[in-house]
mmCIF file of C-alpha atoms and ligand atoms in Angstrom:
data_model
loop_
_atom_site.group_PDB
_atom_site.id
_atom_site.type_symbol
_atom_site.label_atom_id
_atom_site.label_comp_id
_atom_site.label_asym_id
_atom_site.label_seq_id
_atom_site.Cartn_x
_atom_site.Cartn_y
_atom_site.Cartn_z
ATOM 1 C CA MET A 1 -30.299 31.916 7.078
ATOM 2 C CA PRO A 2 -28.570 29.468 4.539
ATOM 3 C CA THR A 3 -25.186 27.942 6.246
ATOM 4 C CA HIS A 4 -21.815 27.776 3.669
ATOM 5 C CA ILE A 5 -19.531 24.787 4.567
ATOM 6 C CA ILE A 6 -15.899 24.271 2.731
ATOM 7 C CA ILE A 7 -14.792 20.624 2.817
ATOM 8 C CA PHE A 8 -11.195 20.958 2.982
ATOM 9 C CA GLY A 9 -8.275 18.058 2.856
ATOM 10 C CA PRO A 10 -5.996 16.009 0.507
ATOM 11 C CA PRO A 11 -6.974 14.506 -2.323
ATOM 12 C CA GLY A 12 -8.148 11.250 -1.121
ATOM 13 C CA SER A 13 -9.259 12.508 1.956
ATOM 14 C CA GLY A 14 -13.092 11.703 0.991
ATOM 15 C CA LYS A 15 -13.988 14.718 0.834
ATOM 16 C CA GLY A 16 -16.802 13.558 -2.289
ATOM 17 C CA THR A 17 -17.917 10.538 0.324
ATOM 18 C CA PHE A 18 -17.971 12.821 3.077
ATOM 19 C CA SER A 19 -20.336 15.400 0.821
ATOM 20 C CA GLY A 20 -22.166 12.473 -0.250
ATOM 21 C CA ARG A 21 -22.894 11.175 2.764
ATOM 22 C CA LEU A 22 -24.030 15.027 4.478
ATOM 23 C CA THR A 23 -26.355 15.674 1.523
ATOM 24 C CA ASN A 24 -28.400 12.263 1.975
ATOM 25 C CA ILE A 25 -28.892 13.072 5.615
ATOM 26 C CA PHE A 26 -29.223 16.637 5.396
ATOM 27 C CA PRO A 27 -30.918 17.237 1.755
ATOM 28 C CA GLN A 28 -31.234 20.978 2.634
ATOM 29 C CA PHE A 29 -27.628 21.044 1.278
ATOM 30 C CA GLU A 30 -26.296 21.518 -2.108
ATOM 31 C CA HIS A 31 -22.845 19.556 -2.840
ATOM 32 C CA ILE A 32 -20.860 21.500 -5.061
ATOM 33 C CA SER A 33 -17.745 19.606 -6.184
ATOM 34 C CA THR A 34 -15.264 21.706 -8.125
ATOM 35 C CA GLY A 35 -13.613 18.399 -9.008
ATOM 36 C CA ASP A 36 -16.874 16.863 -10.377
ATOM 37 C CA ILE A 37 -17.799 19.683 -12.284
ATOM 38 C CA PHE A 38 -14.432 19.656 -14.350
ATOM 39 C CA ARG A 39 -14.222 15.689 -14.517
ATOM 40 C CA GLU A 40 -18.226 16.348 -16.247
ATOM 41 C CA ASN A 41 -17.040 18.861 -18.563
ATOM 42 C CA LEU A 42 -13.766 16.746 -19.723
ATOM 43 C CA LYS A 43 -16.203 13.951 -20.514
ATOM 44 C CA ASN A 44 -18.472 15.885 -22.295
ATOM 45 C CA GLU A 45 -15.768 17.561 -24.176
ATOM 46 C CA THR A 46 -17.235 20.935 -23.474
ATOM 47 C CA PRO A 47 -14.932 24.006 -24.100
ATOM 48 C CA LEU A 48 -14.142 24.521 -20.533
ATOM 49 C CA GLY A 49 -13.183 20.161 -20.564
ATOM 50 C CA LYS A 50 -11.168 20.982 -23.285
ATOM 51 C CA LYS A 51 -9.393 23.882 -21.203
ATOM 52 C CA ALA A 52 -9.077 21.963 -18.308
ATOM 53 C CA LYS A 53 -7.992 18.628 -19.639
ATOM 54 C CA GLU A 54 -4.392 18.716 -19.727
ATOM 55 C CA TYR A 55 -3.741 20.253 -15.652
ATOM 56 C CA MET A 56 -6.140 17.565 -14.584
ATOM 57 C CA GLU A 57 -4.751 14.984 -16.338
ATOM 58 C CA LYS A 58 -0.718 16.261 -14.702
ATOM 59 C CA GLY A 59 -2.545 17.154 -11.763
ATOM 60 C CA GLU A 60 -2.340 20.656 -11.865
ATOM 61 C CA LEU A 61 -4.480 23.344 -10.484
ATOM 62 C CA VAL A 62 -6.784 24.582 -13.151
ATOM 63 C CA PRO A 63 -5.860 28.481 -13.627
ATOM 64 C CA ASN A 64 -7.836 30.265 -11.260
ATOM 65 C CA SER A 65 -9.246 32.347 -14.196
ATOM 66 C CA LEU A 66 -11.310 29.610 -15.077
ATOM 67 C CA THR A 67 -12.725 28.330 -11.682
ATOM 68 C CA ASN A 68 -13.387 31.460 -10.150
ATOM 69 C CA ASP A 69 -15.778 32.018 -12.837
ATOM 70 C CA LEU A 70 -17.594 28.383 -12.194
ATOM 71 C CA VAL A 71 -17.844 28.535 -8.807
ATOM 72 C CA LYS A 72 -19.578 32.347 -8.985
ATOM 73 C CA ASP A 73 -21.946 30.947 -11.846
ATOM 74 C CA LYS A 74 -22.768 28.196 -9.503
ATOM 75 C CA LEU A 75 -23.051 30.024 -6.649
ATOM 76 C CA GLU A 76 -25.364 32.872 -7.908
ATOM 77 C CA GLN A 77 -27.934 29.903 -9.344
ATOM 78 C CA ILE A 78 -28.647 28.750 -5.311
ATOM 79 C CA GLU A 79 -28.136 31.721 -3.619
ATOM 80 C CA GLU A 80 -30.424 31.633 -1.049
ATOM 81 C CA LYS A 81 -29.902 27.416 -0.908
ATOM 82 C CA SER A 82 -27.373 25.818 2.287
ATOM 83 C CA TRP A 83 -24.418 24.240 0.263
ATOM 84 C CA ILE A 84 -20.921 22.402 0.980
ATOM 85 C CA LEU A 85 -18.478 23.214 -1.232
ATOM 86 C CA ASP A 86 -16.055 20.728 -1.973
ATOM 87 C CA GLY A 87 -12.516 21.366 -3.608
ATOM 88 C CA TYR A 88 -12.601 24.686 -3.552
ATOM 89 C CA PRO A 89 -10.995 26.934 -2.369
ATOM 90 C CA ARG A 90 -7.409 25.726 -3.515
ATOM 91 C CA ASN A 91 -5.092 28.816 -3.030
ATOM 92 C CA MET A 92 -5.114 31.856 -1.745
ATOM 93 C CA ASN A 93 -5.936 34.022 -4.707
ATOM 94 C CA GLN A 94 -9.511 31.484 -4.840
ATOM 95 C CA VAL A 95 -9.734 32.252 -0.868
ATOM 96 C CA GLU A 96 -9.899 35.935 -1.805
ATOM 97 C CA PHE A 97 -12.101 35.411 -4.398
ATOM 98 C CA LEU A 98 -14.416 33.411 -2.442
ATOM 99 C CA ASP A 99 -14.241 35.855 0.591
ATOM 100 C CA LYS A 100 -16.138 38.512 -2.039
ATOM 101 C CA HIS A 101 -18.420 36.315 -2.864
ATOM 102 C CA ALA A 102 -20.217 34.449 0.015
ATOM 103 C CA LYS A 103 -20.143 33.893 3.639
ATOM 104 C CA ILE A 104 -18.408 30.912 5.405
ATOM 105 C CA ASP A 105 -20.122 29.639 7.958
ATOM 106 C CA LEU A 106 -17.852 26.440 8.707
ATOM 107 C CA PHE A 107 -14.261 25.375 6.898
ATOM 108 C CA LEU A 108 -13.900 20.869 7.780
ATOM 109 C CA LEU A 109 -10.410 19.944 7.497
ATOM 110 C CA LEU A 110 -10.524 16.238 6.940
ATOM 111 C CA GLU A 111 -7.499 14.761 8.499
ATOM 112 C CA VAL A 112 -6.169 11.538 7.062
ATOM 113 C CA PRO A 113 -2.632 9.976 7.251
ATOM 114 C CA ARG A 114 -0.247 9.766 3.669
ATOM 115 C CA ASP A 115 -0.180 5.760 3.443
ATOM 116 C CA VAL A 116 -4.205 5.210 3.721
ATOM 117 C CA ILE A 117 -4.523 8.326 1.297
ATOM 118 C CA LYS A 118 -2.450 6.047 -1.111
ATOM 119 C CA LYS A 119 -4.353 2.899 -0.578
ATOM 120 C CA ARG A 120 -7.795 5.109 -0.994
ATOM 121 C CA ILE A 121 -6.878 6.869 -4.066
ATOM 122 C CA LEU A 122 -5.213 3.913 -5.878
ATOM 123 C CA GLY A 123 -7.969 1.253 -5.565
ATOM 124 C CA ARG A 124 -11.192 3.913 -6.137
ATOM 125 C CA PHE A 125 -13.379 3.262 -9.056
ATOM 126 C CA SER A 126 -17.021 4.393 -10.116
ATOM 127 C CA CYS A 127 -20.164 3.098 -11.348
ATOM 128 C CA PRO A 128 -20.142 3.992 -15.176
ATOM 129 C CA GLU A 129 -24.008 4.243 -14.967
ATOM 130 C CA CYS A 130 -24.684 5.937 -11.704
ATOM 131 C CA GLY A 131 -21.397 7.622 -10.407
ATOM 132 C CA GLU A 132 -21.467 5.459 -7.019
ATOM 133 C CA ILE A 133 -17.944 5.677 -5.774
ATOM 134 C CA TYR A 134 -16.326 2.405 -4.679
ATOM 135 C CA ASN A 135 -12.779 1.160 -3.686
ATOM 136 C CA LYS A 136 -11.211 -2.068 -4.755
ATOM 137 C CA TYR A 137 -9.284 -2.344 -0.979
ATOM 138 C CA THR A 138 -11.942 -0.910 1.378
ATOM 139 C CA LEU A 139 -14.821 -0.677 0.056
ATOM 140 C CA GLN A 140 -16.211 -3.047 -3.057
ATOM 141 C CA PRO A 141 -19.617 -3.603 -4.186
ATOM 142 C CA GLU A 142 -21.605 -6.134 -2.258
ATOM 143 C CA LYS A 143 -21.577 -9.055 -5.562
ATOM 144 C CA LYS A 144 -18.508 -9.708 -7.393
ATOM 145 C CA ILE A 145 -18.619 -11.245 -10.830
ATOM 146 C CA GLY A 146 -15.538 -12.083 -12.111
ATOM 147 C CA ASN A 147 -11.901 -10.508 -11.420
ATOM 148 C CA GLU A 148 -12.295 -6.881 -10.366
ATOM 149 C CA LYS A 149 -15.450 -7.257 -12.065
ATOM 150 C CA TRP A 150 -18.765 -6.161 -9.530
ATOM 151 C CA ILE A 151 -22.513 -5.696 -9.588
ATOM 152 C CA CYS A 152 -23.215 -1.945 -8.516
ATOM 153 C CA ASP A 153 -25.131 -2.161 -5.462
ATOM 154 C CA LYS A 154 -26.968 0.871 -5.961
ATOM 155 C CA CYS A 155 -28.038 0.576 -9.595
ATOM 156 C CA GLY A 156 -27.252 -2.935 -10.809
ATOM 157 C CA ALA A 157 -25.073 -2.007 -13.356
ATOM 158 C CA GLU A 158 -21.664 -3.987 -14.031
ATOM 159 C CA ILE A 159 -18.589 -2.332 -12.923
ATOM 160 C CA GLU A 160 -14.512 -3.300 -13.644
ATOM 161 C CA PHE A 161 -12.468 -1.551 -11.463
ATOM 162 C CA ARG A 162 -10.829 1.237 -13.878
ATOM 163 C CA GLN A 163 -8.826 3.455 -12.264
ATOM 164 C CA ARG A 164 -10.234 7.538 -12.581
ATOM 165 C CA SER A 165 -8.132 8.969 -15.373
ATOM 166 C CA ASP A 166 -6.335 11.669 -12.640
ATOM 167 C CA ASP A 167 -5.739 8.998 -10.278
ATOM 168 C CA SER A 168 -2.561 7.267 -11.940
ATOM 169 C CA GLU A 169 0.432 7.164 -8.836
ATOM 170 C CA GLU A 170 2.598 9.786 -10.578
ATOM 171 C CA THR A 171 -0.246 12.022 -10.802
ATOM 172 C CA LEU A 172 -1.294 11.212 -7.274
ATOM 173 C CA ASN A 173 2.191 12.818 -5.845
ATOM 174 C CA ASN A 174 1.876 15.608 -7.864
ATOM 175 C CA ARG A 175 -1.398 16.250 -6.263
ATOM 176 C CA LEU A 176 -0.408 15.504 -3.026
ATOM 177 C CA ASP A 177 2.724 18.365 -3.544
ATOM 178 C CA VAL A 178 0.254 20.622 -4.642
ATOM 179 C CA TYR A 179 -2.228 20.236 -1.686
ATOM 180 C CA GLU A 180 0.847 20.789 0.979
ATOM 181 C CA GLU A 181 2.202 23.729 -1.019
ATOM 182 C CA ASN A 182 -1.266 25.813 -0.681
ATOM 183 C CA ALA A 183 -2.802 24.500 2.142
ATOM 184 C CA GLU A 184 -1.158 26.025 5.224
ATOM 185 C CA PRO A 185 -2.221 29.385 4.491
ATOM 186 C CA ILE A 186 -5.960 28.630 3.776
ATOM 187 C CA ILE A 187 -6.172 27.089 6.466
ATOM 188 C CA GLN A 188 -4.613 29.868 8.646
ATOM 189 C CA HIS A 189 -7.133 32.150 6.907
ATOM 190 C CA TYR A 190 -10.318 30.291 8.299
ATOM 191 C CA LYS A 191 -8.292 29.781 12.093
ATOM 192 C CA GLU A 192 -8.141 33.066 11.940
ATOM 193 C CA LYS A 193 -11.944 33.941 11.447
ATOM 194 C CA ASP A 194 -12.556 30.948 13.586
ATOM 195 C CA LYS A 195 -14.253 28.822 11.094
ATOM 196 C CA LEU A 196 -11.591 25.808 11.251
ATOM 197 C CA LYS A 197 -12.910 22.547 13.049
ATOM 198 C CA LYS A 198 -10.622 19.418 12.223
ATOM 199 C CA ILE A 199 -12.028 16.217 11.743
ATOM 200 C CA ASP A 200 -10.544 12.898 11.909
ATOM 201 C CA ALA A 201 -11.594 11.600 8.217
ATOM 202 C CA GLU A 202 -10.256 7.683 8.682
ATOM 203 C CA ASP A 203 -13.774 6.571 9.524
ATOM 204 C CA THR A 204 -16.066 9.418 8.589
ATOM 205 C CA LEU A 205 -18.667 7.028 7.154
ATOM 206 C CA GLU A 206 -19.124 5.275 10.430
ATOM 207 C CA LEU A 207 -20.218 8.744 12.197
ATOM 208 C CA THR A 208 -23.725 8.819 13.459
ATOM 209 C CA GLU A 209 -26.673 11.523 12.502
ATOM 210 C CA LYS A 210 -26.320 13.169 16.010
ATOM 211 C CA GLU A 211 -22.458 13.279 15.637
ATOM 212 C CA LEU A 212 -22.905 15.107 12.294
ATOM 213 C CA LYS A 213 -25.364 17.387 13.305
ATOM 214 C CA ASP A 214 -22.566 18.544 16.169
ATOM 215 C CA ILE A 215 -19.829 18.909 13.553
ATOM 216 C CA LEU A 216 -22.459 21.242 10.843
ATOM 217 C CA GLU A 217 -23.511 23.017 14.438
ATOM 218 C CA ILE A 218 -26.881 22.523 12.911
HETATM 219 P P1 AMP B 1 -10.476 17.140 -7.055
HETATM 220 O O1 AMP B 1 -11.326 15.537 -7.481
HETATM 221 O O2 AMP B 1 -11.461 18.126 -6.085
HETATM 222 O O3 AMP B 1 -9.099 16.557 -6.827
HETATM 223 O O4 AMP B 1 -9.859 17.515 -8.963
HETATM 224 C C1 AMP B 1 -9.497 16.537 -9.718
HETATM 225 C C2 AMP B 1 -8.888 18.032 -10.606
HETATM 226 O O5 AMP B 1 -9.579 18.942 -10.848
HETATM 227 C C3 AMP B 1 -7.810 18.754 -9.626
HETATM 228 O O6 AMP B 1 -6.647 17.765 -9.791
HETATM 229 C C4 AMP B 1 -7.405 19.736 -10.920
HETATM 230 O O7 AMP B 1 -7.012 19.978 -11.746
HETATM 231 C C5 AMP B 1 -8.983 20.277 -10.722
HETATM 232 N N1 AMP B 1 -9.596 21.227 -9.748
HETATM 233 C C6 AMP B 1 -10.991 20.726 -9.089
HETATM 234 N N2 AMP B 1 -10.926 21.444 -8.119
HETATM 235 C C7 AMP B 1 -10.111 22.716 -8.588
HETATM 236 C C8 AMP B 1 -9.720 24.261 -8.402
HETATM 237 N N3 AMP B 1 -10.680 24.500 -6.880
HETATM 238 N N4 AMP B 1 -8.875 24.887 -8.558
HETATM 239 C C9 AMP B 1 -7.950 24.288 -9.686
HETATM 240 N N5 AMP B 1 -8.702 23.296 -9.886
HETATM 241 C C10 AMP B 1 -8.965 22.299 -9.452
#
């Protein structure tokens, strides 16, 4: 039976990094990130990207009508597989939609203090070639070649620090407010279904394979 996991937490709690680590170690899981899908569409200026742009730039949620269909299509494409869903659901409408289309085995809540989140998000950047994620405060590439310039550890491309367009301080505050407004009933929903597991996510990169297996119950 495929396993279906939701990774939930505030922006900057490390959902993407944690999911990436899980899928590296457990390749049977497909990683679906609605934020990545929207960013890809924005970059390629697709019709979906054009519709999502104004919301993303303000740190607001893209309307459910667009987001739900996108997730449904994606889940239909990988029906028989195990997956990790990151960045969805973000409100109760999305929770109800997801309940209709998938069986959820585990809801992982990543918990991180607010000051740590701010450093993580405002320092975050990625390799323009391969997408590897770094942080200028906590996770710089090994080889520095200038002021805020490095060589990507993974693919060797030159990288200059550039904040993600939805990572400004103002957008971040708005995203944190949006998260807090919506999070409580979502967490409660999965708690009542006995699917909730809380993770201290300050150092998820330190977790061993055995600890990750225990978390995923696989
Ligand atoms: P993320 O990287 O997950 O924080 O997503 C970046 C942006 O994409 C968010 O600020 C939203 O504008 C949009 N987005 C991602 N996931 C969702 C979702 N489930 N519902 C609505 N908007 C979303």
